[in-house]
Rosetta silent file (secondary structure, phi, psi, omega in degrees, C-alpha in Angstrom):
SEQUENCE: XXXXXXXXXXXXXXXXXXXXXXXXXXXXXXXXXXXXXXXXXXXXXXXXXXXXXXXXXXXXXXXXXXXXXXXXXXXXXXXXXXXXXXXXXXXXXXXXXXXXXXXXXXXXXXXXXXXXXXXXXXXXXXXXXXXXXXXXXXXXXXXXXXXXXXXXXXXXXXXXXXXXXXXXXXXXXXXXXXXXXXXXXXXXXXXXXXXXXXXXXXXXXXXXXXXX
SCORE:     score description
SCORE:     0.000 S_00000001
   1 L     0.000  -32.702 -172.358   83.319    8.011   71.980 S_00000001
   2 H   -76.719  -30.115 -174.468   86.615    7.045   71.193 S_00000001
   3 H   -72.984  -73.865 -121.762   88.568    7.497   74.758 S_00000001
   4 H   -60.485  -48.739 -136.102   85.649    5.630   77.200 S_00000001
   5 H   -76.418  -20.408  172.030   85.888    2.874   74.385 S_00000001
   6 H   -71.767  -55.228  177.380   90.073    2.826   74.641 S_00000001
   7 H   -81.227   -8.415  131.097   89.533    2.693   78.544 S_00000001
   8 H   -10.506  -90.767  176.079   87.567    0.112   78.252 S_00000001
   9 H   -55.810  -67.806 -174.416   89.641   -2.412   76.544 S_00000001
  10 H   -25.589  -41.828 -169.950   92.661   -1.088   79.094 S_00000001
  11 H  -109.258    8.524  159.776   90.720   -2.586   81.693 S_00000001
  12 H   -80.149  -37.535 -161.562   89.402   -5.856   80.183 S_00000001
  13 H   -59.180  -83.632 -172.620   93.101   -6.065   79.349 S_00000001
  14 H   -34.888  -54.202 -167.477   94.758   -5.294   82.972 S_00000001
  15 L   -58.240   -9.727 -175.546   91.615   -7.970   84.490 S_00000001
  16 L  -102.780   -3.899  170.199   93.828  -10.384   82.048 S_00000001
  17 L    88.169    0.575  161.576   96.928   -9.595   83.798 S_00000001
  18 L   -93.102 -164.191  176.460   98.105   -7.569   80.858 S_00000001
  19 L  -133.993  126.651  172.439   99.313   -3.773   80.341 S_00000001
  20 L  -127.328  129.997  176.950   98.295   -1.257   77.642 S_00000001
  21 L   -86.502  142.099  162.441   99.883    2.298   77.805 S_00000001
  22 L  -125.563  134.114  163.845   96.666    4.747   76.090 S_00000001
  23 L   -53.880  159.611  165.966   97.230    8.474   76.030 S_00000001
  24 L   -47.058  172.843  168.914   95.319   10.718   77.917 S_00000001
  25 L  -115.764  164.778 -175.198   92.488   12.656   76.962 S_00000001
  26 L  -147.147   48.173  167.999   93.451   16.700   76.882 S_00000001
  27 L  -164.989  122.013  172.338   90.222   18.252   77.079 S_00000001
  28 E  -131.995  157.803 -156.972   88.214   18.688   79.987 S_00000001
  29 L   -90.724  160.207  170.793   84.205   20.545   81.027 S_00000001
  30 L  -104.037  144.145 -161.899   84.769   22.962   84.016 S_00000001
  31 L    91.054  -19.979 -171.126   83.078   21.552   86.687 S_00000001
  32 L  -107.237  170.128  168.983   83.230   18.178   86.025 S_00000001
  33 L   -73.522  155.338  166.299   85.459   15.038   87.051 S_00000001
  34 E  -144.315  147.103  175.138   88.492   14.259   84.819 S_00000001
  35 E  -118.954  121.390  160.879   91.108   11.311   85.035 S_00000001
  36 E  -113.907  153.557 -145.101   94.176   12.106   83.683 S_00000001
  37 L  -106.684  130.637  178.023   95.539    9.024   82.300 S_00000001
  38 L  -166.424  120.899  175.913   99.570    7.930   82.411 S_00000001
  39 E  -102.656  117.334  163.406  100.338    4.290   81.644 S_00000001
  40 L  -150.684  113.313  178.891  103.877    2.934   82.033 S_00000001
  41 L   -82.980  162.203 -153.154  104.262   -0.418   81.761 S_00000001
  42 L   -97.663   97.052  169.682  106.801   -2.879   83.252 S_00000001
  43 L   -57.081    3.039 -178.315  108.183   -4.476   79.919 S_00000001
  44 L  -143.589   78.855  174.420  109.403   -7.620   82.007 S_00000001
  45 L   -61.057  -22.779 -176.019  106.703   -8.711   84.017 S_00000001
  46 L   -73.269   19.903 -153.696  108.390  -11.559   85.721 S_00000001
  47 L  -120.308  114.392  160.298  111.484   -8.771   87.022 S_00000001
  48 E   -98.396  161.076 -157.890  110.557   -7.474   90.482 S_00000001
  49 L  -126.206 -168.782  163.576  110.375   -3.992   90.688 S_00000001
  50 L  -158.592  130.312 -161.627  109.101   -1.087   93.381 S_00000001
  51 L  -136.497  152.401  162.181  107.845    2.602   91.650 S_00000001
  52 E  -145.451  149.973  167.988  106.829    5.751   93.015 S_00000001
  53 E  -112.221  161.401  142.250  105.298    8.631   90.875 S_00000001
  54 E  -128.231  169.977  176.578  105.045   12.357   90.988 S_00000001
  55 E  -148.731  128.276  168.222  103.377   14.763   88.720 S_00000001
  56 E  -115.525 -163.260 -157.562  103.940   18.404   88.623 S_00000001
  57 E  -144.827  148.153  163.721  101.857   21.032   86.538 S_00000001
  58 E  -141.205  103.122 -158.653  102.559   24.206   84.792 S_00000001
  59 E   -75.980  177.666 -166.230   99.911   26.642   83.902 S_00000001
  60 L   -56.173 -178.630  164.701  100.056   28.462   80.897 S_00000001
  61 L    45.536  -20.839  156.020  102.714   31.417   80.363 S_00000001
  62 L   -36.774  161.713  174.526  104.468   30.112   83.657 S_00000001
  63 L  -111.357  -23.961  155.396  107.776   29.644   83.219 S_00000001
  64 L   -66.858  122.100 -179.074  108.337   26.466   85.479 S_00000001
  65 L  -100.094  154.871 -179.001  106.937   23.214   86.634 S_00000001
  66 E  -123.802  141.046  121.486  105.948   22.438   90.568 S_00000001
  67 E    20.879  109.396  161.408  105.763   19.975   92.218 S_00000001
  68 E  -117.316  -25.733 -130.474  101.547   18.973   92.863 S_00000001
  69 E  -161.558  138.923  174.914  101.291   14.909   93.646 S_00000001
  70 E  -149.903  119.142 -168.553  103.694   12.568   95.292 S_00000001
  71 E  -137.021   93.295  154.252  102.688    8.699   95.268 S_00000001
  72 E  -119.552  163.345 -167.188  104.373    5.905   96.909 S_00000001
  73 L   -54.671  -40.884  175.105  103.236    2.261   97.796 S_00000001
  74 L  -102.159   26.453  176.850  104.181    2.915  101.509 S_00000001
  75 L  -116.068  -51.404  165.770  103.656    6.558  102.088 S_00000001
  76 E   124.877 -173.427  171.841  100.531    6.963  100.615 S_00000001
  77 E  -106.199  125.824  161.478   99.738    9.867   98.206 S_00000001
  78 L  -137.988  149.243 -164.117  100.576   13.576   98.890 S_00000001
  79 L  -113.961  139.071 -155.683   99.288   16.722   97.421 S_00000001
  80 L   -66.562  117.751  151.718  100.927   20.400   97.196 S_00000001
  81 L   -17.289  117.653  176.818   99.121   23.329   99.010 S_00000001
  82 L   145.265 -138.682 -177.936   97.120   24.988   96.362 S_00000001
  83 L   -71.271  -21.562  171.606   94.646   24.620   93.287 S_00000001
  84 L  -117.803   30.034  171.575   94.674   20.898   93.747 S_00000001
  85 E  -102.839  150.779  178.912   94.419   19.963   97.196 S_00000001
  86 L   103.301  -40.161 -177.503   91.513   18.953   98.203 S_00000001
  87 L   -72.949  -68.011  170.732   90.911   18.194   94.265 S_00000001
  88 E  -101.728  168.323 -174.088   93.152   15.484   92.821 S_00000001
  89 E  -145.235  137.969  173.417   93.459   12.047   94.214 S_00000001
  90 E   -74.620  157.039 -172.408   95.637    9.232   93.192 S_00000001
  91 L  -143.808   17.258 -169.317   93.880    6.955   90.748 S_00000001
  92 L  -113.541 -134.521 -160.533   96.406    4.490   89.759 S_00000001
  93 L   -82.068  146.286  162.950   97.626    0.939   91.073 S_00000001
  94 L  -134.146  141.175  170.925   97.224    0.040   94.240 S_00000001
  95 L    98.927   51.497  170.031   98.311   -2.887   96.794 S_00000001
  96 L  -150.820  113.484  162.949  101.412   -3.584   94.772 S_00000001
  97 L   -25.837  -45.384 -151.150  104.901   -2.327   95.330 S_00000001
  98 L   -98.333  142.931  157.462  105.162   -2.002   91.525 S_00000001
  99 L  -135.922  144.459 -158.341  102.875    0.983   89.632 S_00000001
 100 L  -134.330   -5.284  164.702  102.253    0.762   86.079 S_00000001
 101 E  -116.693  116.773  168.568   98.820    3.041   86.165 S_00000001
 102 L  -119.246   69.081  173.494   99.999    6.515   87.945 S_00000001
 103 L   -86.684  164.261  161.147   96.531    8.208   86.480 S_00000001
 104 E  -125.916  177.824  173.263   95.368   10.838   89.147 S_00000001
 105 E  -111.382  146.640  164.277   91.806   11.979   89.443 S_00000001
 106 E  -149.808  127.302 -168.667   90.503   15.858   89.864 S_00000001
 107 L   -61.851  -55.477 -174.134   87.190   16.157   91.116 S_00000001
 108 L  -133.209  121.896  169.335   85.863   19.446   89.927 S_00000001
 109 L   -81.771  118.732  173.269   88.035   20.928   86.731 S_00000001
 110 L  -132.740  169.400 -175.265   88.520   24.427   87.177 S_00000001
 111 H   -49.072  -25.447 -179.660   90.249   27.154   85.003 S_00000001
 112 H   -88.699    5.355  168.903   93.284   27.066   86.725 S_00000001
 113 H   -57.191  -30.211  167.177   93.837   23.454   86.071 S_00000001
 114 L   -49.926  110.023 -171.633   94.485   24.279   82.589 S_00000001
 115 E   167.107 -164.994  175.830   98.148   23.892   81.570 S_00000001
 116 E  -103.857  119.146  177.364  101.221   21.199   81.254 S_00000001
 117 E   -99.282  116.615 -169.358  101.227   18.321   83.037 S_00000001
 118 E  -117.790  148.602  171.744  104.669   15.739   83.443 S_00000001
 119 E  -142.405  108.617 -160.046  103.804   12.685   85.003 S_00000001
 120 E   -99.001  148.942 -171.767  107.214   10.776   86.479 S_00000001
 121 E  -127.484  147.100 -173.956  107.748    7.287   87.156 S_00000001
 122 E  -140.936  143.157  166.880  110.954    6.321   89.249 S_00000001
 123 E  -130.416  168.262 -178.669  111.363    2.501   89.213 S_00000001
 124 E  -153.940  118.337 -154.833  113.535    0.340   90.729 S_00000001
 125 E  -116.342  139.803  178.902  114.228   -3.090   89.071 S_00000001
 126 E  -113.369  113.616 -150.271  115.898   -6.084   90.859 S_00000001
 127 L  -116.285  178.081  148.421  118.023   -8.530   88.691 S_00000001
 128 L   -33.710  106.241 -175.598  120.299  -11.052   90.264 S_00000001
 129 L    86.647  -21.394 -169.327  122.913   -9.538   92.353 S_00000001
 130 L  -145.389  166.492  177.669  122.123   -5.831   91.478 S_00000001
 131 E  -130.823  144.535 -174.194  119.252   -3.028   91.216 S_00000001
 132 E  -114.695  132.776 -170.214  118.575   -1.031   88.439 S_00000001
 133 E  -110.827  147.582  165.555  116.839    2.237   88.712 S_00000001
 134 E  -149.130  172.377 -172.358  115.273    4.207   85.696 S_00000001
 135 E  -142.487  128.780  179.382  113.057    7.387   85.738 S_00000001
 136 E  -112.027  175.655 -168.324  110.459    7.963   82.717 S_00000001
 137 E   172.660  115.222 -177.644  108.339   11.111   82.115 S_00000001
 138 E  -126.260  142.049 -143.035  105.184   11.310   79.815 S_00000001
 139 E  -116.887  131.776  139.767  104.176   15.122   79.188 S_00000001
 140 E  -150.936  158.801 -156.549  100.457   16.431   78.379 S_00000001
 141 E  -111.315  137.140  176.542   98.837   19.530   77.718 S_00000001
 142 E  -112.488  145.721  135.053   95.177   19.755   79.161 S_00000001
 143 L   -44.308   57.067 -159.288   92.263   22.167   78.067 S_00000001
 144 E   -72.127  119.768  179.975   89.530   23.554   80.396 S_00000001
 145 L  -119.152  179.850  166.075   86.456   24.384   77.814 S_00000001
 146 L   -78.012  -35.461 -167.273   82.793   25.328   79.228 S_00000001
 147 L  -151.139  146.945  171.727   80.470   22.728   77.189 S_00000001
 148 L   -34.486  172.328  150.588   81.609   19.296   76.049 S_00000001
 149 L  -130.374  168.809 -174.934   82.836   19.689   72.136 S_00000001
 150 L   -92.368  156.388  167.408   82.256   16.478   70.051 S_00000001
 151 L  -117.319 -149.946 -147.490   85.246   14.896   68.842 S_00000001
 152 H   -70.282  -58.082 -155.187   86.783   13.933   65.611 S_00000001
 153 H   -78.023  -28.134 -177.528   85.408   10.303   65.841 S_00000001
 154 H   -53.380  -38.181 -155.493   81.830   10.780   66.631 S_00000001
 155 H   -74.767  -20.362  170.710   81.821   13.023   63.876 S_00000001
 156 H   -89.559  -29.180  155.723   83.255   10.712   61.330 S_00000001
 157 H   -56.251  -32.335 -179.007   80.411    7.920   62.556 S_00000001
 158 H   -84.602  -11.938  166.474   77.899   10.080   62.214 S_00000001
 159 H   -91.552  -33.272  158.740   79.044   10.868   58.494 S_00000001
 160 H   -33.317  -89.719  177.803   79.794    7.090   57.925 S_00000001
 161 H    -9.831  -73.281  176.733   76.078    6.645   59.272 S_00000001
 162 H   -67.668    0.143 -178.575   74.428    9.248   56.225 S_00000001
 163 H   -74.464  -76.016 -167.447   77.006    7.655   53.950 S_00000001
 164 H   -45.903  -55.017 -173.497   75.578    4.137   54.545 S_00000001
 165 H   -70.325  -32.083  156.668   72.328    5.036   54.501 S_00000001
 166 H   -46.791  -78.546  175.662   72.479    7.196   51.018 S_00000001
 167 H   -32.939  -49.635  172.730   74.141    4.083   49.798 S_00000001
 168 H   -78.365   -2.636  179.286   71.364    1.309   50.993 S_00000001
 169 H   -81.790  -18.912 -171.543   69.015    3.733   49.767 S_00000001
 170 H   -81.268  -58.357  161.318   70.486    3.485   46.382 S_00000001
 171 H   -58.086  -12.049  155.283   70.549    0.202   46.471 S_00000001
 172 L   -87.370    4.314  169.045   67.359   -0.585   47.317 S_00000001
 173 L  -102.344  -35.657 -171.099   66.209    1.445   44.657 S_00000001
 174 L   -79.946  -27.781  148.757   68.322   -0.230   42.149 S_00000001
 175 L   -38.649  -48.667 -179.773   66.575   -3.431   43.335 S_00000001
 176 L   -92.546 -103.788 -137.870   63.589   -2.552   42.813 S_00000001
 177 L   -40.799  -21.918 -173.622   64.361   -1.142   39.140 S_00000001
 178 L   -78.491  -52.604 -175.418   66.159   -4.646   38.440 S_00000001
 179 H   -54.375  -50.050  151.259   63.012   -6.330   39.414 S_00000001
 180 H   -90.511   38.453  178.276   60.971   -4.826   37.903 S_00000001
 181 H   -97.127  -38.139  174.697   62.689   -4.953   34.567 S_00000001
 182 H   -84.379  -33.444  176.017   62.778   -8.806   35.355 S_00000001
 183 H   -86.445  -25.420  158.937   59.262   -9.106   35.563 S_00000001
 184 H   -97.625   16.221  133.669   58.278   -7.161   32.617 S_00000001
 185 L   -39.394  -26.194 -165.470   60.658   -8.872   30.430 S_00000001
 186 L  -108.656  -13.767  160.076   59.104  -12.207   31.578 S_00000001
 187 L   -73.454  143.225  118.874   55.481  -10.828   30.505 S_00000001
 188 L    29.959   82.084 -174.568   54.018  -10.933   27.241 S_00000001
 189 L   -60.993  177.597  171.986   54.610   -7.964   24.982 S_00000001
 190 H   -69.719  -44.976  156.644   51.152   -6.733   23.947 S_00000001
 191 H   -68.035  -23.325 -170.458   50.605   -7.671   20.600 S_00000001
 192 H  -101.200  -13.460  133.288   51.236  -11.077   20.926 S_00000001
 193 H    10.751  -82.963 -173.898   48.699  -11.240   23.827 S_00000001
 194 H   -41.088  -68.433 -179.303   46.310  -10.159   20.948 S_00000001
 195 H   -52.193  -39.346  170.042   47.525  -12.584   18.850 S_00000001
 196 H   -56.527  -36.405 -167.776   47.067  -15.487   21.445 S_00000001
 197 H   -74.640  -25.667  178.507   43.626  -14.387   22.616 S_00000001
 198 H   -60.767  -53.805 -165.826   42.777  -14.219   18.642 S_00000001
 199 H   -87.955   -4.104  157.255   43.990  -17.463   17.876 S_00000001
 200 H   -99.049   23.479  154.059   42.207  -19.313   20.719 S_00000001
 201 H   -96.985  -25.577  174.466   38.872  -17.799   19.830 S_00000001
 202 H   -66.309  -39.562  151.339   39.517  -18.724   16.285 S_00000001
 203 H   -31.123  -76.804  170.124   40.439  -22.084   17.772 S_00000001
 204 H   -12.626  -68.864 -169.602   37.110  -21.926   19.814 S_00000001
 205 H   -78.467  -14.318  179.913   34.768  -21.442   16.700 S_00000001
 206 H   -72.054  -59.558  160.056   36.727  -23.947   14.586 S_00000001
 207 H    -3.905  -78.147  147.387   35.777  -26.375   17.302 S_00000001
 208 H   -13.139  -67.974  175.502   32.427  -25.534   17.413 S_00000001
 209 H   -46.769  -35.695 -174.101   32.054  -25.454   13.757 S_00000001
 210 H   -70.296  -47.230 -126.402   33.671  -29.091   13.922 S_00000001
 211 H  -108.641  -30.587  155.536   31.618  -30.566   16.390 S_00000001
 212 L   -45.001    0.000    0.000   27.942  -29.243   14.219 S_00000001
């Protein structure tokens, strides 16, 4: 619940002409689509720049990372012989010399997809008279599971949820108990009922008695 609502916002953001880096998610269903997510934003938007990414992968117990994904604005994207061709796809910016979303896509998640992922940004920044290059690298480890698991945040809304409702239940019991407490406070005790209906019948017959 918590990632879609995080990509979300990224991309009411970006339609505003801003940048938000959000982490990845690191758990994905076999079989299914996955985006893995890698934000790196231009901290000077006004600066022009020109980026290219790659991303390699390292399954588990390997001892190395290779090479999978190579993405630049005039080359295009290209992908390594092997477990992801055919599979991932670039999924980040496009029609701009500059890239500040290098997410990829993988169509169908399979076991061997599971592993360590670096995903590198090479930039190239152009100031007056000179160009400045820098190279970043953000690291994540993905999961291949069989059936969705829930995560941390539904499950704390859904305990919020029976919280709140023990709690308005309480209170709406406590409501009631004030109320009525207020209304028989504002009645009559019993005896003096008695006494009033006694003393207007005695009223009654002196009346009567009067009027003979």
């Amino acid at each position: 619940m918590l990632l879609p609502l995080l990509l979300a916002l990224l991309q009411v953001w970006g339609a505003l002409g801003g940048c938000v880096e959000v982490a990845s998610g690191t758990e994905a269903v076999l079989g299914l689509p996955f985006r893995l997510l890698c934000i790196a934003c231009k901290r000077r938007s006004e600066t022009p720049a020109e980026a290219e990414s790659e991303w390699f992968f390292r399954p588990e117990g390997a001892p190395q990372f290779e090479k999978i994904l190579h993405y630049s604005p005039e080359e295009g994207e290209w992908v390594a012989p092997g477990p992801f061709f055919g599979v991932m796809s670039w999924n980040g910016s496009r029609g701009t010399r500059d890239l500040q979303d290098l997410s990829v896509w993988l169509a169908a998640v399979q076991h061997n997809h599971a592993g360590h992922y670096v995903c590198r940004l090479k930039r190239n920044l152009t100031f007056e008279g000179y160009t400045y290059s820098l190279a970043r690298n953000q690291t994540l480890r993905l999961a291949v599971v069989e059936k969705a698991r829930r995560d941390l945040a539904s499950i704390v809304s859904e305990i919020l949820m029976y919280v709140l409702i023990v709690v308005l239940t309480l209170w709406l019991a406590a409501e009631m108990l004030y109320c009525y407490r207020k209304v028989a406070a504002a009645a009559p005790p019993p005896d003096s009922a008695s006494e009033y209906l006694a003393i207007t019948s005695e009223s009654k017959e002196n009346g009567g008695q009067a009027a003979e």
